[in-house]
mmCIF file of C-alpha atoms in Angstrom:
data_model
loop_
_atom_site.group_PDB
_atom_site.id
_atom_site.type_symbol
_atom_site.label_atom_id
_atom_site.label_comp_id
_atom_site.label_asym_id
_atom_site.label_seq_id
_atom_site.Cartn_x
_atom_site.Cartn_y
_atom_site.Cartn_z
ATOM 1 C CA GLY A 1 -145.529 -44.556 -40.266
ATOM 2 C CA GLU A 2 -142.313 -43.102 -38.988
ATOM 3 C CA ASN A 3 -142.910 -39.633 -37.525
ATOM 4 C CA VAL A 4 -140.720 -37.317 -35.590
ATOM 5 C CA GLU A 5 -142.839 -34.494 -33.503
ATOM 6 C CA GLN A 6 -141.175 -31.454 -32.371
ATOM 7 C CA HIS A 7 -142.160 -29.034 -29.838
ATOM 8 C CA PRO A 8 -142.473 -25.916 -29.542
ATOM 9 C CA SER A 9 -142.406 -24.364 -32.942
ATOM 10 C CA THR A 10 -141.315 -20.986 -31.809
ATOM 11 C CA LEU A 11 -139.136 -20.382 -28.574
ATOM 12 C CA SER A 12 -137.992 -16.950 -27.459
ATOM 13 C CA VAL A 13 -135.833 -16.324 -24.553
ATOM 14 C CA GLN A 14 -134.003 -13.644 -22.775
ATOM 15 C CA GLU A 15 -129.865 -14.139 -23.504
ATOM 16 C CA GLY A 16 -128.597 -15.837 -20.620
ATOM 17 C CA ASP A 17 -131.741 -17.844 -20.141
ATOM 18 C CA SER A 18 -132.066 -21.788 -20.824
ATOM 19 C CA ALA A 19 -133.929 -22.946 -23.806
ATOM 20 C CA VAL A 20 -135.255 -26.466 -24.166
ATOM 21 C CA ILE A 21 -136.861 -28.363 -27.435
ATOM 22 C CA LYS A 22 -138.427 -31.675 -26.997
ATOM 23 C CA CYS A 23 -138.860 -34.108 -29.866
ATOM 24 C CA THR A 24 -140.892 -37.653 -29.892
ATOM 25 C CA TYR A 25 -140.404 -40.535 -32.421
ATOM 26 C CA SER A 26 -142.605 -42.981 -33.340
ATOM 27 C CA ASP A 27 -140.265 -45.874 -34.485
ATOM 28 C CA SER A 28 -138.927 -47.891 -31.829
ATOM 29 C CA ALA A 29 -136.181 -49.154 -33.994
ATOM 30 C CA SER A 30 -134.547 -45.524 -34.161
ATOM 31 C CA ASN A 31 -131.293 -45.636 -32.689
ATOM 32 C CA TYR A 32 -129.337 -42.565 -33.791
ATOM 33 C CA PHE A 33 -130.636 -38.886 -32.876
ATOM 34 C CA PRO A 34 -128.949 -35.666 -34.280
ATOM 35 C CA TRP A 35 -129.783 -32.238 -33.636
ATOM 36 C CA TYR A 36 -129.283 -29.557 -36.751
ATOM 37 C CA LYS A 37 -129.061 -25.983 -36.346
ATOM 38 C CA GLN A 38 -130.204 -24.099 -39.588
ATOM 39 C CA GLU A 39 -129.507 -20.202 -39.899
ATOM 40 C CA LEU A 40 -131.575 -18.272 -42.631
ATOM 41 C CA GLY A 41 -130.506 -19.241 -46.335
ATOM 42 C CA LYS A 42 -127.906 -21.878 -45.052
ATOM 43 C CA ARG A 43 -127.341 -25.576 -44.749
ATOM 44 C CA PRO A 44 -128.159 -27.387 -41.630
ATOM 45 C CA GLN A 45 -125.415 -28.002 -39.052
ATOM 46 C CA LEU A 46 -124.795 -30.661 -36.719
ATOM 47 C CA ILE A 47 -124.538 -29.524 -33.190
ATOM 48 C CA ILE A 48 -124.975 -32.331 -31.208
ATOM 49 C CA ASP A 49 -125.949 -36.254 -31.686
ATOM 50 C CA ILE A 50 -126.708 -39.222 -29.308
ATOM 51 C CA ARG A 51 -126.943 -42.961 -30.071
ATOM 52 C CA SER A 52 -129.604 -45.150 -28.323
ATOM 53 C CA ASN A 53 -127.024 -46.722 -26.069
ATOM 54 C CA VAL A 54 -126.664 -43.502 -24.277
ATOM 55 C CA GLY A 55 -128.823 -41.416 -22.028
ATOM 56 C CA GLU A 56 -127.031 -38.179 -21.932
ATOM 57 C CA LYS A 57 -124.483 -36.195 -23.928
ATOM 58 C CA LYS A 58 -122.903 -32.736 -23.274
ATOM 59 C CA ASP A 59 -120.819 -30.373 -25.436
ATOM 60 C CA GLN A 60 -120.089 -27.139 -23.588
ATOM 61 C CA ARG A 61 -123.311 -25.256 -23.421
ATOM 62 C CA ILE A 62 -125.302 -27.946 -25.438
ATOM 63 C CA ALA A 63 -126.780 -31.167 -23.901
ATOM 64 C CA VAL A 64 -128.815 -33.990 -25.239
ATOM 65 C CA THR A 65 -130.992 -36.453 -23.223
ATOM 66 C CA LEU A 66 -132.682 -39.362 -24.504
ATOM 67 C CA ASN A 67 -135.732 -41.361 -22.999
ATOM 68 C CA LYS A 68 -135.840 -44.651 -24.893
ATOM 69 C CA THR A 69 -138.809 -45.998 -23.042
ATOM 70 C CA ALA A 70 -140.874 -42.909 -23.470
ATOM 71 C CA LYS A 71 -139.327 -42.182 -27.137
ATOM 72 C CA HIS A 72 -138.535 -38.973 -26.286
ATOM 73 C CA PHE A 73 -135.260 -36.862 -26.649
ATOM 74 C CA SER A 74 -134.578 -33.077 -25.721
ATOM 75 C CA LEU A 75 -132.025 -30.604 -26.483
ATOM 76 C CA HIS A 76 -130.853 -28.193 -23.832
ATOM 77 C CA ILE A 77 -128.947 -24.941 -24.647
ATOM 78 C CA THR A 78 -127.650 -23.097 -21.360
ATOM 79 C CA GLU A 79 -126.555 -19.434 -21.426
ATOM 80 C CA THR A 80 -128.196 -18.615 -24.556
ATOM 81 C CA GLN A 81 -126.400 -16.084 -26.724
ATOM 82 C CA PRO A 82 -127.934 -14.027 -29.679
ATOM 83 C CA GLU A 83 -125.909 -16.033 -32.044
ATOM 84 C CA ASP A 84 -127.802 -18.875 -31.012
ATOM 85 C CA SER A 85 -130.880 -17.661 -32.918
ATOM 86 C CA ALA A 86 -131.705 -19.843 -35.618
ATOM 87 C CA VAL A 87 -134.203 -22.926 -36.548
ATOM 88 C CA TYR A 88 -133.396 -26.032 -34.738
ATOM 89 C CA PHE A 89 -134.425 -29.576 -35.983
ATOM 90 C CA CYS A 90 -134.168 -32.821 -34.332
ATOM 91 C CA ALA A 91 -134.081 -35.924 -36.332
ATOM 92 C CA ALA A 92 -134.107 -39.887 -35.848
ATOM 93 C CA SER A 93 -132.540 -42.574 -38.117
ATOM 94 C CA MET A 94 -132.324 -46.494 -37.572
ATOM 95 C CA GLY A 95 -129.140 -47.255 -39.090
ATOM 96 C CA ASN A 96 -125.588 -46.549 -39.618
ATOM 97 C CA GLN A 97 -123.977 -45.663 -42.946
ATOM 98 C CA GLY A 98 -125.989 -42.657 -43.584
ATOM 99 C CA GLY A 99 -129.406 -44.156 -43.338
ATOM 100 C CA LYS A 100 -132.660 -42.307 -43.730
ATOM 101 C CA LEU A 101 -133.085 -39.125 -41.579
ATOM 102 C CA ILE A 102 -136.552 -38.191 -40.060
ATOM 103 C CA PHE A 103 -136.859 -34.684 -39.119
ATOM 104 C CA GLY A 104 -139.151 -32.779 -36.746
ATOM 105 C CA GLN A 105 -140.911 -29.481 -38.021
ATOM 106 C CA GLY A 106 -138.122 -27.346 -36.387
ATOM 107 C CA THR A 107 -138.260 -24.768 -33.632
ATOM 108 C CA GLU A 108 -137.389 -21.254 -34.262
ATOM 109 C CA LEU A 109 -135.292 -19.969 -31.319
ATOM 110 C CA SER A 110 -134.953 -16.270 -30.779
ATOM 111 C CA VAL A 111 -132.524 -15.023 -28.174
ATOM 112 C CA LYS A 112 -133.214 -11.345 -27.127
ATOM 113 C CA PRO A 113 -130.358 -9.419 -26.033
ATOM 114 C CA ASP B 1 -110.375 -30.339 -45.876
ATOM 115 C CA ALA B 2 -113.504 -29.571 -48.078
ATOM 116 C CA GLY B 3 -117.114 -30.232 -46.910
ATOM 117 C CA VAL B 4 -119.924 -31.289 -49.212
ATOM 118 C CA THR B 5 -120.188 -29.399 -52.358
ATOM 119 C CA GLN B 6 -123.364 -28.812 -54.524
ATOM 120 C CA SER B 7 -123.991 -27.330 -57.794
ATOM 121 C CA PRO B 8 -125.543 -24.985 -59.227
ATOM 122 C CA THR B 9 -126.458 -22.962 -56.043
ATOM 123 C CA HIS B 10 -129.635 -21.695 -57.902
ATOM 124 C CA LEU B 11 -131.732 -22.729 -60.540
ATOM 125 C CA ILE B 12 -134.979 -21.498 -62.212
ATOM 126 C CA LYS B 13 -136.794 -23.834 -64.495
ATOM 127 C CA THR B 14 -140.410 -24.099 -65.987
ATOM 128 C CA ARG B 15 -143.141 -26.522 -65.509
ATOM 129 C CA GLY B 16 -142.719 -29.754 -67.450
ATOM 130 C CA GLN B 17 -138.713 -29.190 -67.792
ATOM 131 C CA HIS B 18 -136.215 -31.633 -66.113
ATOM 132 C CA VAL B 19 -133.148 -30.957 -63.832
ATOM 133 C CA THR B 20 -129.944 -32.551 -62.727
ATOM 134 C CA LEU B 21 -128.335 -31.441 -59.378
ATOM 135 C CA ARG B 22 -125.079 -32.577 -58.455
ATOM 136 C CA CYS B 23 -123.333 -33.190 -55.218
ATOM 137 C CA SER B 24 -119.548 -34.058 -54.125
ATOM 138 C CA PRO B 25 -119.190 -35.685 -50.620
ATOM 139 C CA ILE B 26 -116.559 -35.433 -48.276
ATOM 140 C CA SER B 27 -113.440 -37.180 -49.021
ATOM 141 C CA GLY B 28 -113.445 -40.632 -47.872
ATOM 142 C CA HIS B 29 -117.361 -40.829 -47.348
ATOM 143 C CA LYS B 30 -119.282 -43.484 -49.399
ATOM 144 C CA SER B 31 -122.822 -42.621 -48.527
ATOM 145 C CA VAL B 32 -124.583 -39.668 -50.031
ATOM 146 C CA SER B 33 -128.317 -38.880 -49.225
ATOM 147 C CA TRP B 34 -130.578 -36.477 -50.940
ATOM 148 C CA TYR B 35 -133.329 -34.276 -49.174
ATOM 149 C CA GLN B 36 -136.030 -31.892 -50.089
ATOM 150 C CA GLN B 37 -136.653 -28.965 -47.830
ATOM 151 C CA VAL B 38 -139.819 -26.763 -48.580
ATOM 152 C CA LEU B 39 -139.836 -23.413 -46.742
ATOM 153 C CA GLY B 40 -140.768 -23.691 -43.446
ATOM 154 C CA GLN B 41 -140.510 -27.264 -42.892
ATOM 155 C CA GLY B 42 -137.740 -29.933 -42.170
ATOM 156 C CA PRO B 43 -135.884 -31.797 -44.755
ATOM 157 C CA GLN B 44 -137.663 -34.671 -46.082
ATOM 158 C CA PHE B 45 -135.776 -37.889 -47.320
ATOM 159 C CA ILE B 46 -135.536 -38.531 -51.062
ATOM 160 C CA PHE B 47 -132.807 -41.086 -51.871
ATOM 161 C CA GLN B 48 -129.845 -42.583 -50.199
ATOM 162 C CA TYR B 49 -126.944 -44.286 -52.112
ATOM 163 C CA TYR B 50 -123.906 -46.389 -50.484
ATOM 164 C CA GLU B 51 -121.038 -47.609 -52.621
ATOM 165 C CA LYS B 52 -123.137 -46.769 -55.563
ATOM 166 C CA GLU B 53 -126.316 -48.779 -54.648
ATOM 167 C CA GLU B 54 -129.445 -47.386 -53.577
ATOM 168 C CA ARG B 55 -129.929 -47.846 -50.071
ATOM 169 C CA GLY B 56 -133.192 -45.988 -49.401
ATOM 170 C CA ARG B 57 -135.851 -44.192 -51.422
ATOM 171 C CA GLY B 58 -138.352 -41.838 -49.528
ATOM 172 C CA ASN B 59 -142.136 -41.138 -50.476
ATOM 173 C CA PHE B 60 -141.414 -39.410 -53.871
ATOM 174 C CA PRO B 61 -142.786 -40.233 -57.372
ATOM 175 C CA ASP B 62 -140.847 -41.994 -60.045
ATOM 176 C CA ARG B 63 -140.108 -38.444 -61.613
ATOM 177 C CA PHE B 64 -137.139 -38.396 -59.078
ATOM 178 C CA SER B 65 -134.148 -40.439 -59.790
ATOM 179 C CA ALA B 66 -130.523 -40.692 -58.553
ATOM 180 C CA ARG B 67 -127.584 -42.217 -59.000
ATOM 181 C CA GLN B 68 -123.892 -42.451 -57.369
ATOM 182 C CA PHE B 69 -120.578 -42.554 -59.362
ATOM 183 C CA PRO B 70 -117.384 -44.363 -58.771
ATOM 184 C CA ASN B 71 -115.774 -41.616 -57.068
ATOM 185 C CA TYR B 72 -118.882 -41.443 -54.851
ATOM 186 C CA SER B 73 -120.397 -38.147 -56.191
ATOM 187 C CA SER B 74 -124.061 -38.126 -56.768
ATOM 188 C CA GLU B 75 -126.678 -36.667 -59.092
ATOM 189 C CA LEU B 76 -130.179 -36.235 -58.224
ATOM 190 C CA ASN B 77 -132.696 -36.025 -61.665
ATOM 191 C CA VAL B 78 -136.100 -34.635 -61.518
ATOM 192 C CA ASN B 79 -138.341 -34.882 -64.653
ATOM 193 C CA ALA B 80 -141.618 -33.246 -65.803
ATOM 194 C CA LEU B 81 -141.008 -30.560 -63.094
ATOM 195 C CA LEU B 82 -144.020 -29.207 -61.192
ATOM 196 C CA LEU B 83 -144.704 -25.995 -59.388
ATOM 197 C CA GLY B 84 -144.615 -28.081 -56.104
ATOM 198 C CA ASP B 85 -140.919 -29.014 -56.738
ATOM 199 C CA SER B 86 -139.715 -25.536 -55.901
ATOM 200 C CA ALA B 87 -137.515 -26.433 -52.737
ATOM 201 C CA LEU B 88 -134.192 -26.301 -51.336
ATOM 202 C CA TYR B 89 -132.498 -29.696 -52.266
ATOM 203 C CA LEU B 90 -129.945 -30.761 -50.030
ATOM 204 C CA CYS B 91 -127.271 -33.439 -50.346
ATOM 205 C CA ALA B 92 -125.636 -35.151 -47.383
ATOM 206 C CA SER B 93 -122.482 -37.369 -47.216
ATOM 207 C CA SER B 94 -121.753 -39.630 -44.337
ATOM 208 C CA PHE B 95 -119.288 -41.937 -42.762
ATOM 209 C CA GLU B 96 -121.139 -44.335 -40.284
ATOM 210 C CA TYR B 97 -123.897 -42.292 -38.697
ATOM 211 C CA THR B 98 -123.262 -38.790 -38.788
ATOM 212 C CA GLN B 99 -124.363 -36.826 -42.109
ATOM 213 C CA TYR B 100 -122.747 -33.343 -43.198
ATOM 214 C CA PHE B 101 -124.990 -31.139 -45.452
ATOM 215 C CA GLY B 102 -124.189 -29.263 -48.500
ATOM 216 C CA PRO B 103 -125.106 -25.626 -48.998
ATOM 217 C CA GLY B 104 -128.084 -26.835 -51.069
ATOM 218 C CA THR B 105 -129.446 -26.150 -54.545
ATOM 219 C CA ARG B 106 -132.254 -23.691 -54.468
ATOM 220 C CA LEU B 107 -134.812 -24.662 -57.366
ATOM 221 C CA THR B 108 -137.326 -22.490 -58.672
ATOM 222 C CA VAL B 109 -140.003 -23.933 -60.918
ATOM 223 C CA LEU B 110 -142.275 -21.238 -62.625
#
């Protein structure tokens, strides 16, 4: 069935270092891949997304890469700051009009000052 | 511009009771999806509604039902509550691909 695997489950970095979180999806029909940041007790917030017709997308310190052949996508955060500490979720979807998102298990990122 | 709103914020129920959760999407968004998030896990898809029609259903029992109203707001109903239904229930509204989440309703079943 549909599945998204996310690694690592926890990640600790020093402030200023880079952080990379990786996801693998099972359904080759997936065509939309968002990343959400969720702070404790708060809603998931979209930080970046990518569609299957694009290989890479950047937004300031955040970038996402997609390898459709391998069914892998990754989140890259550069120059990490303590406020980047949160749980990050990747997700995959097969359609527009707000179709079903399949989420990964989450990565708890801790950025130490 | 207001984001997605949900009510109530918190809810405590006992086993066997039913509950109704409400969601108002971002103005102009016609699609609403519901997710269940258990502590320590990613959100699990329950339902999607678009233009008042069910477009998708996740792997949840028939005790879960939902509907969407002409103004695109939505309700999620859960009957015969079980302890395992305790979770954060998230509503997301969308325009095309991007889904924006509401603050959620924290449901505790005792």
